[in-house]
Coordinates of C-alpha atoms in Angstrom, one line a residue:
Chain A
X1 CA 378.7 -116.9 189.8
X2 CA 378.7 -114.0 192.1
X3 CA 376.4 -111.0 191.3
X4 CA 379.2 -108.3 190.8
X5 CA 380.7 -110.6 188.2
X6 CA 377.5 -111.0 186.4
X7 CA 377.0 -107.4 186.4
X8 CA 380.5 -106.7 185.0
X9 CA 380.0 -109.4 182.3
X10 CA 376.6 -107.7 181.3
X11 CA 378.0 -104.2 181.1
X12 CA 381.0 -105.5 179.2
X13 CA 378.7 -107.3 176.7
X14 CA 376.7 -104.1 176.4
X15 CA 379.8 -102.2 175.2
X16 CA 380.8 -104.9 172.8
X17 CA 377.2 -104.8 171.2
X18 CA 377.4 -101.0 171.0
X19 CA 380.8 -101.1 169.4
X20 CA 379.6 -103.8 166.8
X21 CA 377.0 -101.2 165.6
X22 CA 373.9 -103.1 166.9
X23 CA 371.0 -100.6 167.4
X24 CA 371.4 -99.2 171.0
X25 CA 367.8 -100.1 172.0
X26 CA 368.3 -103.7 170.8
X27 CA 371.7 -104.0 172.5
X28 CA 370.1 -102.8 175.9
X29 CA 367.4 -105.3 175.3
X30 CA 369.7 -108.3 174.6
X31 CA 371.7 -107.4 177.8
X32 CA 368.6 -106.9 179.9
X33 CA 366.9 -110.1 178.8
X34 CA 370.0 -112.1 179.3
X35 CA 370.3 -110.7 182.7
X36 CA 366.8 -111.5 183.6
X37 CA 367.0 -115.0 182.4
X38 CA 370.1 -115.5 184.4
X39 CA 368.7 -114.1 187.7
X40 CA 365.0 -114.9 187.5
X41 CA 364.7 -117.8 185.1
X42 CA 362.7 -118.2 181.9
X43 CA 359.0 -117.6 183.1
X44 CA 359.4 -114.8 185.6
X45 CA 362.2 -113.2 183.7
X46 CA 360.4 -112.9 180.3
X47 CA 357.2 -111.8 182.0
X48 CA 359.0 -108.7 183.2
X49 CA 359.8 -107.7 179.6
X50 CA 356.1 -107.6 178.6
X51 CA 355.1 -105.6 181.6
X52 CA 357.9 -103.1 181.4
X53 CA 357.1 -102.6 177.7
X54 CA 353.5 -102.0 178.4
X55 CA 354.0 -99.6 181.3
X56 CA 356.5 -97.5 179.5
X57 CA 354.4 -97.3 176.3
X58 CA 351.3 -96.2 178.0
X59 CA 352.8 -93.7 180.4
X60 CA 350.7 -90.5 180.1
X61 CA 353.6 -88.2 180.9
X62 CA 355.7 -89.6 177.9
X63 CA 352.9 -88.5 175.7
X64 CA 354.4 -85.1 176.0
X65 CA 357.4 -86.4 174.0
X66 CA 355.6 -86.9 170.6
X67 CA 353.5 -83.8 171.2
X68 CA 356.4 -81.5 171.8
X69 CA 358.4 -83.0 168.8
X70 CA 355.3 -82.5 166.7
X71 CA 354.8 -79.0 167.7
X72 CA 358.5 -78.1 167.0
X73 CA 358.3 -79.8 163.7
X74 CA 355.1 -77.9 162.7
X75 CA 356.8 -74.6 163.6
X76 CA 359.9 -75.6 161.7
X77 CA 358.2 -76.8 158.4
X78 CA 355.4 -74.3 158.4
X79 CA 357.8 -71.3 158.7
X80 CA 356.3 -69.7 161.9
X81 CA 359.1 -68.3 163.8
X82 CA 361.3 -67.5 160.7
X83 CA 360.3 -63.9 161.1
X84 CA 361.9 -63.9 164.6
X85 CA 365.4 -63.5 163.5
X86 CA 364.7 -60.4 161.3
X87 CA 362.6 -58.9 164.1
X88 CA 365.2 -59.4 166.7
X89 CA 368.0 -58.2 164.4
X90 CA 366.2 -54.8 164.2
X91 CA 366.6 -54.3 167.8
X92 CA 370.2 -55.7 168.4
X93 CA 371.6 -55.3 165.0
X94 CA 373.6 -52.1 166.1
X95 CA 375.8 -54.0 168.4
X96 CA 379.2 -55.3 167.2
X97 CA 378.5 -58.8 165.8
X98 CA 374.9 -57.7 165.9
X99 CA 373.5 -60.5 163.6
X100 CA 375.2 -63.3 165.6
X101 CA 373.7 -61.7 168.8
X102 CA 370.3 -61.7 167.0
X103 CA 370.7 -65.3 166.1
X104 CA 371.3 -66.2 169.8
X105 CA 368.4 -64.1 171.0
X106 CA 366.0 -65.3 168.5
X107 CA 367.0 -68.9 169.3
X108 CA 366.4 -68.2 173.0
X109 CA 362.9 -66.7 172.1
X110 CA 362.1 -69.6 169.8
X111 CA 363.3 -72.1 172.6
X112 CA 360.3 -70.9 174.7
X113 CA 358.0 -72.7 172.2
X114 CA 360.3 -75.5 171.0
X115 CA 361.5 -78.5 173.0
X116 CA 364.1 -79.5 170.5
X117 CA 367.7 -78.3 170.0
X118 CA 367.7 -79.3 166.4
X119 CA 364.5 -77.7 165.4
X120 CA 365.6 -74.4 167.0
X121 CA 368.9 -74.3 165.2
X122 CA 367.2 -75.2 162.0
X123 CA 364.3 -72.7 162.2
X124 CA 366.4 -69.8 163.1
X125 CA 369.5 -70.9 161.0
X126 CA 367.5 -71.2 157.8
X127 CA 367.2 -67.4 157.8
X128 CA 370.1 -66.3 159.9
X129 CA 372.8 -68.2 158.1
X130 CA 372.2 -66.9 154.6
X131 CA 371.9 -63.4 155.9
X132 CA 375.1 -63.6 157.9
X133 CA 377.0 -65.2 154.9
X134 CA 375.7 -62.4 152.6
X135 CA 377.0 -59.9 155.0
X136 CA 380.4 -61.5 155.1
X137 CA 380.5 -62.8 158.7
X138 CA 383.2 -65.3 159.6
X139 CA 382.1 -68.9 159.1
X140 CA 383.2 -70.0 162.6
X141 CA 381.3 -67.3 164.1
X142 CA 378.1 -68.1 162.1
X143 CA 378.4 -71.9 162.9
X144 CA 379.2 -71.3 166.6
X145 CA 376.4 -68.9 167.4
X146 CA 373.7 -70.9 165.7
X147 CA 374.8 -74.4 166.9
X148 CA 375.1 -73.1 170.4
X149 CA 372.1 -70.8 170.2
X150 CA 370.1 -73.9 169.0
X151 CA 370.9 -75.8 172.2
X152 CA 369.0 -73.3 174.3
X153 CA 366.0 -75.1 172.8
X154 CA 366.4 -77.8 175.4
X155 CA 367.4 -75.6 178.3
X156 CA 364.6 -72.9 178.0
X157 CA 361.2 -74.7 178.4
X158 CA 359.5 -76.7 176.9
X159 CA 362.3 -79.3 176.6
X160 CA 362.1 -82.9 175.3
X161 CA 365.0 -84.2 177.4
X162 CA 363.6 -82.6 180.6
X163 CA 360.4 -84.7 180.0
X164 CA 362.3 -87.9 179.7
X165 CA 364.5 -87.0 182.7
X166 CA 361.4 -86.1 184.7
X167 CA 359.5 -89.1 184.0
X168 CA 362.4 -91.5 184.5
X169 CA 363.3 -90.1 187.8
X170 CA 359.9 -89.2 189.0
X171 CA 360.9 -85.5 189.1
X172 CA 358.2 -82.9 188.4
X173 CA 358.6 -81.9 184.8
X174 CA 356.8 -78.5 185.6
X175 CA 359.6 -77.7 188.2
X176 CA 362.3 -78.8 185.7
X177 CA 360.8 -76.5 183.1
X178 CA 360.8 -73.5 185.6
X179 CA 364.4 -74.4 186.7
X180 CA 365.7 -74.1 183.1
X181 CA 364.4 -70.5 182.5
X182 CA 367.0 -68.5 184.6
X183 CA 370.0 -70.6 183.5
X184 CA 368.8 -70.2 179.9
X185 CA 368.6 -66.5 180.1
X186 CA 372.0 -66.3 181.7
X187 CA 373.5 -68.6 179.0
X188 CA 372.0 -66.4 176.3
X189 CA 373.5 -63.3 177.8
X190 CA 376.8 -65.0 178.2
X191 CA 376.8 -66.0 174.5
X192 CA 375.9 -62.5 173.5
X193 CA 378.6 -60.9 175.6
X194 CA 381.1 -63.3 174.1
X195 CA 380.0 -62.5 170.6
X196 CA 380.2 -58.8 171.2
X197 CA 383.7 -58.9 172.7
X198 CA 384.8 -61.3 169.9
X199 CA 383.4 -58.8 167.2
X200 CA 385.1 -55.8 168.9
X201 CA 388.5 -57.8 168.8
X202 CA 388.0 -59.1 165.3
X203 CA 385.8 -56.6 163.5
X204 CA 386.6 -58.3 160.1
X205 CA 384.7 -61.3 161.3
X206 CA 381.5 -59.3 161.7
X207 CA 381.3 -56.4 159.3
X208 CA 378.9 -53.7 160.3
X209 CA 376.6 -51.6 158.1
X210 CA 374.4 -48.6 158.6
X211 CA 371.4 -50.6 157.8
X212 CA 371.8 -52.4 161.1
X213 CA 370.2 -49.5 162.9
X214 CA 366.5 -50.3 162.5
X215 CA 364.1 -47.3 162.4
X216 CA 361.5 -46.9 165.1
X217 CA 358.9 -47.9 162.6
X218 CA 360.7 -51.1 161.8
X219 CA 361.0 -51.8 165.4
X220 CA 357.3 -51.4 166.0
X221 CA 356.5 -53.7 163.0
X222 CA 358.8 -56.4 164.3
X223 CA 356.5 -56.7 167.5
X224 CA 353.7 -57.7 165.1
X225 CA 356.0 -60.2 163.4
X226 CA 356.7 -62.0 166.7
X227 CA 353.1 -62.1 167.8
X228 CA 352.5 -65.8 166.8
X229 CA 355.4 -66.9 168.8
X230 CA 354.3 -64.7 171.7
X231 CA 350.9 -66.3 171.7
X232 CA 352.4 -69.8 171.8
X233 CA 354.7 -68.8 174.7
X234 CA 351.6 -67.6 176.7
X235 CA 349.7 -70.8 175.9
X236 CA 352.5 -73.3 176.6
X237 CA 354.5 -71.8 179.5
X238 CA 351.7 -69.6 181.0
X239 CA 349.3 -72.5 181.4
X240 CA 351.9 -74.6 183.2
X241 CA 353.3 -71.8 185.3
X242 CA 349.8 -71.1 186.9
X243 CA 349.2 -74.8 187.1
X244 CA 346.1 -75.0 184.9
X245 CA 347.7 -77.6 182.7
X246 CA 350.2 -80.5 183.0
X247 CA 353.2 -80.6 180.6
X248 CA 351.5 -83.2 178.5
X249 CA 348.3 -81.0 178.2
X250 CA 350.5 -77.9 177.4
X251 CA 352.1 -79.9 174.6
X252 CA 348.7 -80.9 173.2
X253 CA 347.4 -77.2 173.4
X254 CA 350.7 -75.9 171.9
X255 CA 350.4 -78.4 169.0
X256 CA 346.8 -77.5 168.3
X257 CA 347.5 -73.7 168.5
X258 CA 350.6 -74.1 166.2
X259 CA 348.4 -75.9 163.6
X260 CA 346.0 -73.1 163.8
X261 CA 348.7 -70.4 163.5
X262 CA 350.4 -72.4 160.6
X263 CA 347.0 -72.5 158.7
X264 CA 346.5 -68.8 159.3
X265 CA 349.9 -68.0 158.0
X266 CA 349.2 -70.3 155.0
X267 CA 352.2 -72.4 156.0
X268 CA 350.2 -75.6 156.6
X269 CA 350.8 -77.6 153.4
X270 CA 350.4 -81.3 153.2
X271 CA 354.1 -81.5 152.7
X272 CA 354.8 -79.7 155.9
X273 CA 352.3 -81.7 157.8
X274 CA 353.7 -85.0 156.4
X275 CA 357.3 -84.1 157.3
X276 CA 356.2 -83.2 160.8
X277 CA 354.5 -86.5 161.1
X278 CA 357.6 -88.4 159.9
X279 CA 360.0 -86.6 162.3
X280 CA 357.6 -87.1 165.2
X281 CA 357.2 -90.8 164.7
X282 CA 360.9 -91.4 164.1
X283 CA 361.9 -89.6 167.3
X284 CA 359.0 -91.2 169.4
X285 CA 359.7 -94.7 168.2
X286 CA 363.4 -94.3 168.6
X287 CA 363.3 -92.8 172.0
X288 CA 360.5 -94.9 173.6
X289 CA 362.1 -98.2 172.3
X290 CA 365.3 -97.2 174.0
X291 CA 363.4 -96.2 177.2
X292 CA 361.7 -99.6 177.3
X293 CA 364.8 -101.6 176.9
X294 CA 366.9 -99.3 179.1
X295 CA 364.4 -99.8 181.9
X296 CA 364.7 -103.6 181.6
X297 CA 368.4 -103.1 181.7
X298 CA 368.2 -100.9 184.8
X299 CA 365.8 -103.4 186.4
X300 CA 368.6 -106.0 186.1
X301 CA 371.1 -103.6 187.4
X302 CA 368.9 -102.9 190.4
X303 CA 368.4 -106.7 191.1
X304 CA 372.2 -107.1 191.1
X305 CA 372.6 -104.0 193.4
X306 CA 374.8 -102.0 191.1
X307 CA 373.4 -98.5 192.2
X308 CA 374.1 -99.1 195.9
X309 CA 377.4 -100.7 195.2
X310 CA 378.3 -97.7 193.1
X311 CA 377.2 -95.4 195.9
X312 CA 379.2 -97.2 198.5
X313 CA 382.3 -97.0 196.2
X314 CA 381.9 -93.3 195.5
X315 CA 381.3 -92.4 199.2
X316 CA 384.2 -94.6 200.1
X317 CA 386.5 -92.3 198.1
X318 CA 386.0 -89.7 200.8
X319 CA 386.2 -86.8 198.4
X320 CA 384.6 -83.4 199.0
X321 CA 381.4 -82.6 197.2
X322 CA 383.1 -80.5 194.5
X323 CA 385.5 -83.1 193.6
X324 CA 382.8 -85.8 193.4
X325 CA 380.8 -83.6 191.2
X326 CA 383.8 -82.7 188.9
X327 CA 384.5 -86.5 188.6
X328 CA 380.9 -87.2 187.6
X329 CA 380.7 -84.4 185.1
X330 CA 384.1 -85.3 183.7
X331 CA 382.9 -88.9 183.2
X332 CA 379.8 -87.7 181.4
X333 CA 381.8 -85.5 179.1
X334 CA 384.0 -88.4 178.3
X335 CA 381.3 -90.9 177.5
X336 CA 379.4 -88.3 175.3
X337 CA 382.3 -88.5 173.0
X338 CA 381.5 -92.0 171.8
X339 CA 377.8 -92.3 172.1
X340 CA 374.7 -90.3 171.2
X341 CA 374.0 -88.2 174.3
X342 CA 370.3 -88.6 174.7
X343 CA 370.6 -92.4 174.7
X344 CA 373.6 -92.1 177.2
X345 CA 371.2 -90.2 179.5
X346 CA 368.4 -92.7 179.3
X347 CA 370.9 -95.6 179.9
X348 CA 372.7 -94.1 182.8
X349 CA 370.1 -92.2 184.7
X350 CA 368.8 -95.2 186.6
X351 CA 372.3 -95.7 188.1
X352 CA 373.5 -92.1 188.2
X353 CA 370.4 -90.6 189.7
X354 CA 370.3 -92.5 192.9
X355 CA 374.1 -91.8 193.3
X356 CA 373.8 -87.9 192.7
X357 CA 370.7 -87.5 194.9
X358 CA 372.3 -89.9 197.5
X359 CA 375.2 -87.4 197.7
X360 CA 372.7 -84.7 198.5
X361 CA 372.3 -82.9 195.2
X362 CA 368.8 -81.7 194.3
X363 CA 366.9 -83.8 191.7
X364 CA 365.5 -80.7 189.8
X365 CA 369.0 -79.0 189.9
X366 CA 370.7 -82.2 188.6
X367 CA 368.1 -82.3 185.7
X368 CA 369.3 -78.8 184.6
X369 CA 372.9 -80.0 184.8
X370 CA 372.1 -83.0 182.6
X371 CA 370.5 -80.7 180.0
X372 CA 373.5 -78.4 179.9
X373 CA 375.6 -81.4 179.5
X374 CA 373.3 -82.6 176.6
X375 CA 373.8 -79.1 175.1
X376 CA 377.6 -79.5 175.3
X377 CA 377.4 -82.9 173.6
X378 CA 375.1 -81.5 170.8
X379 CA 377.8 -79.1 169.5
X380 CA 380.8 -81.3 170.1
X381 CA 382.1 -83.5 167.2
X382 CA 381.8 -86.4 166.3
X383 CA 378.3 -86.9 166.9
X384 CA 376.9 -83.4 167.7
X385 CA 373.3 -83.4 166.7
X386 CA 373.3 -79.6 166.0
X387 CA 376.4 -79.7 164.0
X388 CA 374.6 -81.9 161.4
X389 CA 371.9 -79.3 161.1
X390 CA 374.4 -76.4 160.6
X391 CA 376.5 -78.5 158.1
X392 CA 373.3 -79.0 156.1
X393 CA 372.7 -75.3 156.0
X394 CA 376.3 -74.4 155.4
X395 CA 377.7 -76.7 152.8
X396 CA 381.5 -77.0 152.7
X397 CA 381.9 -76.1 156.5
X398 CA 385.2 -77.6 157.6
X399 CA 385.8 -79.5 160.8
X400 CA 388.4 -76.8 161.7
X401 CA 385.8 -74.0 161.4
X402 CA 383.4 -76.1 163.4
X403 CA 385.9 -76.6 166.3
X404 CA 386.9 -72.9 166.1
X405 CA 383.4 -71.7 166.2
X406 CA 381.9 -73.9 168.9
X407 CA 384.8 -74.3 171.4
X408 CA 384.2 -70.8 173.0
X409 CA 380.5 -71.7 173.5
X410 CA 381.4 -75.1 175.0
X411 CA 383.7 -73.2 177.5
X412 CA 380.7 -70.9 178.4
X413 CA 378.5 -73.9 179.0
X414 CA 381.0 -75.5 181.3
X415 CA 381.2 -72.1 183.1
X416 CA 377.4 -72.2 183.5
X417 CA 377.7 -75.6 185.1
X418 CA 380.3 -74.1 187.5
X419 CA 378.0 -71.2 188.3
X420 CA 375.1 -73.6 188.9
X421 CA 377.3 -75.6 191.3
X422 CA 378.2 -72.5 193.2
X423 CA 374.8 -70.9 193.2
X424 CA 372.1 -73.8 192.9
X425 CA 369.3 -71.1 193.4
X426 CA 369.9 -69.9 189.9
X427 CA 368.0 -73.0 188.9
X428 CA 365.9 -73.6 192.1
X429 CA 364.6 -70.2 192.9
X430 CA 361.9 -69.9 190.2
X431 CA 360.3 -73.5 190.6
X432 CA 359.7 -72.4 194.3
X433 CA 357.6 -69.4 193.1
X434 CA 355.2 -71.6 191.0
X435 CA 351.5 -71.0 192.0
X436 CA 350.8 -74.7 192.2
X437 CA 353.3 -77.1 193.7
Chain B
X1 CA 355.8 -104.1 149.7
X2 CA 357.6 -103.9 153.1
X3 CA 358.5 -100.3 152.3
X4 CA 354.9 -99.6 151.4
X5 CA 353.6 -101.1 154.6
X6 CA 356.1 -99.5 156.8
X7 CA 355.3 -96.1 155.3
X8 CA 351.6 -96.6 155.7
X9 CA 352.0 -97.7 159.3
X10 CA 354.2 -94.7 159.8
X11 CA 351.7 -92.3 158.4
X12 CA 348.9 -93.8 160.5
X13 CA 351.2 -93.2 163.5
X14 CA 351.5 -89.6 162.5
X15 CA 347.7 -89.4 162.3
X16 CA 347.7 -90.9 165.8
X17 CA 349.8 -88.0 167.1
X18 CA 347.3 -85.5 165.6
X19 CA 344.5 -87.4 167.2
X20 CA 346.3 -87.2 170.6
X21 CA 346.8 -83.5 170.3
X22 CA 343.2 -83.0 169.4
X23 CA 341.7 -85.2 172.2
X24 CA 343.8 -83.7 174.9
X25 CA 343.0 -80.2 173.8
X26 CA 339.4 -81.1 173.9
X27 CA 339.8 -82.4 177.4
X28 CA 341.6 -79.4 178.6
X29 CA 339.0 -76.9 177.1
X30 CA 336.1 -79.0 178.4
X31 CA 337.6 -79.0 181.9
X32 CA 338.7 -75.3 182.0
X33 CA 335.6 -73.8 180.5
X34 CA 332.7 -76.2 181.2
X35 CA 334.3 -77.9 184.3
X36 CA 333.6 -81.2 182.6
X37 CA 336.8 -83.3 182.4
X38 CA 336.8 -86.1 179.8
X39 CA 338.1 -89.0 181.6
X40 CA 338.1 -91.2 178.6
X41 CA 340.8 -89.1 177.0
X42 CA 343.6 -90.2 179.2
X43 CA 343.0 -93.7 178.4
X44 CA 342.5 -93.3 174.7
X45 CA 345.6 -91.0 174.5
X46 CA 347.7 -93.8 176.2
X47 CA 346.2 -96.3 173.7
X48 CA 347.2 -94.0 170.8
X49 CA 350.6 -93.6 172.3
X50 CA 351.2 -97.3 172.1
X51 CA 350.0 -97.2 168.5
X52 CA 352.4 -94.3 167.7
X53 CA 355.4 -95.9 169.2
X54 CA 354.9 -99.4 167.7
X55 CA 353.3 -98.6 164.4
X56 CA 356.4 -96.3 163.8
X57 CA 359.1 -98.9 164.5
X58 CA 359.4 -100.4 161.1
X59 CA 359.3 -97.0 159.3
X60 CA 361.9 -95.7 161.8
X61 CA 364.1 -98.8 161.1
X62 CA 363.9 -98.2 157.4
X63 CA 364.8 -94.6 157.8
X64 CA 367.9 -95.4 159.8
X65 CA 366.3 -93.7 162.8
X66 CA 367.2 -96.3 165.5
X67 CA 370.3 -94.8 167.0
X68 CA 373.6 -97.0 166.5
X69 CA 377.2 -96.3 167.4
X70 CA 379.4 -96.1 164.3
X71 CA 382.6 -94.9 166.0
X72 CA 384.2 -98.4 165.8
X73 CA 382.6 -99.8 162.7
X74 CA 383.3 -96.9 160.5
X75 CA 387.1 -97.5 160.9
X76 CA 386.9 -101.2 159.9
X77 CA 387.7 -102.5 156.5
X78 CA 384.5 -102.5 154.3
X79 CA 384.1 -106.3 153.9
X80 CA 384.4 -106.7 157.6
X81 CA 382.0 -104.1 158.3
X82 CA 379.6 -105.7 155.7
X83 CA 379.6 -109.1 157.5
X84 CA 379.5 -107.5 160.9
X85 CA 376.3 -105.8 160.0
X86 CA 374.9 -109.1 158.9
X87 CA 375.7 -110.6 162.3
X88 CA 374.1 -107.7 164.1
X89 CA 370.9 -107.9 162.1
X90 CA 370.7 -111.6 162.7
X91 CA 371.2 -110.9 166.5
X92 CA 368.6 -108.2 166.4
X93 CA 366.1 -110.6 164.6
X94 CA 366.6 -113.4 167.2
X95 CA 366.1 -110.8 170.0
X96 CA 363.0 -109.4 168.4
X97 CA 361.5 -112.9 167.9
X98 CA 361.8 -113.5 171.7
X99 CA 360.2 -110.2 172.5
X100 CA 357.4 -110.7 170.0
X101 CA 356.7 -114.1 171.6
X102 CA 356.6 -112.7 175.1
X103 CA 354.4 -109.7 174.4
X104 CA 352.1 -111.7 172.2
X105 CA 351.8 -114.1 175.2
X106 CA 350.7 -111.4 177.6
X107 CA 348.3 -110.0 175.0
X108 CA 346.7 -113.3 174.6
X109 CA 346.5 -114.0 178.3
X110 CA 344.8 -110.5 178.7
X111 CA 342.2 -111.8 176.2
X112 CA 341.8 -115.1 178.0
X113 CA 341.1 -113.3 181.3
X114 CA 338.9 -110.8 179.6
X115 CA 340.8 -107.8 181.0
X116 CA 339.3 -104.5 180.2
X117 CA 340.4 -100.8 180.7
X118 CA 339.3 -98.8 183.7
X119 CA 337.1 -96.1 182.3
X120 CA 336.0 -97.0 178.7
X121 CA 336.1 -100.8 179.5
X122 CA 337.5 -101.6 176.1
X123 CA 339.3 -104.9 175.9
X124 CA 343.0 -104.5 176.9
X125 CA 344.2 -107.1 174.5
X126 CA 343.8 -104.8 171.5
X127 CA 346.4 -102.2 172.5
X128 CA 348.5 -105.0 174.1
X129 CA 348.6 -106.9 170.8
X130 CA 349.8 -103.7 169.0
X131 CA 353.1 -104.2 170.6
X132 CA 354.0 -107.6 169.1
X133 CA 352.3 -106.5 165.8
X134 CA 354.6 -103.5 165.6
X135 CA 357.7 -105.3 166.6
X136 CA 356.7 -108.0 164.0
X137 CA 356.6 -105.4 161.3
X138 CA 360.0 -104.1 162.3
X139 CA 361.4 -107.7 162.3
X140 CA 360.2 -108.2 158.7
X141 CA 361.9 -105.0 157.7
X142 CA 365.0 -106.2 159.5
X143 CA 364.9 -109.7 157.8
X144 CA 364.7 -107.9 154.4
X145 CA 367.8 -105.8 155.5
X146 CA 369.5 -109.0 156.6
X147 CA 368.9 -110.8 153.3
X148 CA 370.1 -107.7 151.4
X149 CA 373.2 -107.3 153.7
X150 CA 374.2 -111.1 153.2
X151 CA 373.8 -110.7 149.4
X152 CA 376.0 -107.6 149.4
X153 CA 378.6 -109.3 151.6
X154 CA 378.9 -112.2 149.1
X155 CA 378.6 -110.0 146.1
X156 CA 381.3 -108.3 144.0
X157 CA 384.3 -107.3 146.3
X158 CA 384.1 -103.6 145.5
X159 CA 380.4 -103.4 146.5
X160 CA 381.0 -105.1 149.9
X161 CA 380.0 -102.7 152.7
X162 CA 377.2 -101.9 155.0
X163 CA 373.9 -101.5 153.1
X164 CA 372.4 -98.0 153.7
X165 CA 369.0 -97.9 155.3
X166 CA 366.4 -98.1 152.3
X167 CA 364.4 -95.0 153.2
X168 CA 367.2 -92.8 154.6
X169 CA 365.8 -89.3 154.7
X170 CA 367.6 -86.6 152.6

């Protein structure tokens, strides 16, 4: 049987196993091992499984994944960062839709210490949602601003998906982090402007009150309230920017400092620590198991020559760059509808990355694009991770309210992708300024 | 029993994360302030990472943490879904058995050759055997889920559905 036929059969089998509801990691493993047996025989084929599992599980760079998850979880469960919303609200509360703007901005600030979209939405949402509900804000607006604001957690560094992308494609995680900052700030501003315009057009969705104008004394006090988060931002991002620490080391320092801050704020209970452990272990085991079996699968795809065949096919289309990029991005949006996005990224990167870089796109730039795509996926039904968080915090939220609330933000995210395509330097300028290359 | 073991292993994995954070912080501080990098930390942290990933597998499985696609299965009739889950669990078990066997083999051969790590010279078979050990614990949890699923599928008609993960989080 020829190799393209084997490849097609294996990919078909993979989708069948996914559809049957077999765990994604195991599905990839089954397909990968069958492919290895087919191509390499019993002894050599199975030997690969052991060495791939070992090399992925011991990768020092991947250690940043549990450490950043742990740090985000400690911040979430110990309550550090919850003061952020109140503090920011004192500064921007006077704007139309001020509390929704404050939600987005406090998510953006918290994103600079959190690598997780879910932890960001949950930390800020826990305070912002009850406050906005009390004030009679429209439910779609509340849902949209926090779901979308939360996704800034993975675009503004640190970022767990960026670590995975960086290690899998051998792209500098430090450069990816710096590349996320400017697009993250632009996206936050786009969100804020959209909210203000919406609140001007529909004042009943964001009732205003005189208490929104914080006094100067309140504003000064708010600076003290955000101090713990500011310290963490300096430790985590500052160290990496000047090149003193690697992302993994920044994650370890950040975790340690978070623990200390949580203890000082008397938020470090056994319950908080235990929940942080559980979340960290669940995420790490799940993600690394998928990575291990996905790399066996992609090893098989490489043996068959799938990436080069795909490249030849795509180049053979003879389309201009923008059309190719639109095609790839549309494909990504489509596939994200059925599968959990982070798994999709891990599965297709080994095939997609050589294609995209082969077409002349920058690896760091494409990493940012992948993250914005993940953000879109996280707030799109049926499997939007952030939507589950918001639903947990807003009982009775209807599917219609979710769609109404999130669609404008999805449009803005797609707009950001277009901007990044037209002006790649929005992402690539800052990494060039790093002190250590 | 399986639940207790999985939770205990999961908790140990959590402590492993704490240890990694502490060790790497120590290394950074020693290097930055005293100019004395601690080379053993990289090695020990990688060892701990293997432990965190594989000791946490069974716990993650019981918490329903391994991602699955339910787009298709959620629209199937309940008895069909019940049997389909029994089939996928059996498939998963067969696969895990093969991987456990392979990874145990490479661990044992590392033992046979007396392979040691680069800096601390600890024997490599210890972390290598953590992989099949963690997978074995997950396989046991999966076997229990399989038995439960078959019982449910054969049981009273109204109860025939996919069994929820035993330790699903709130």
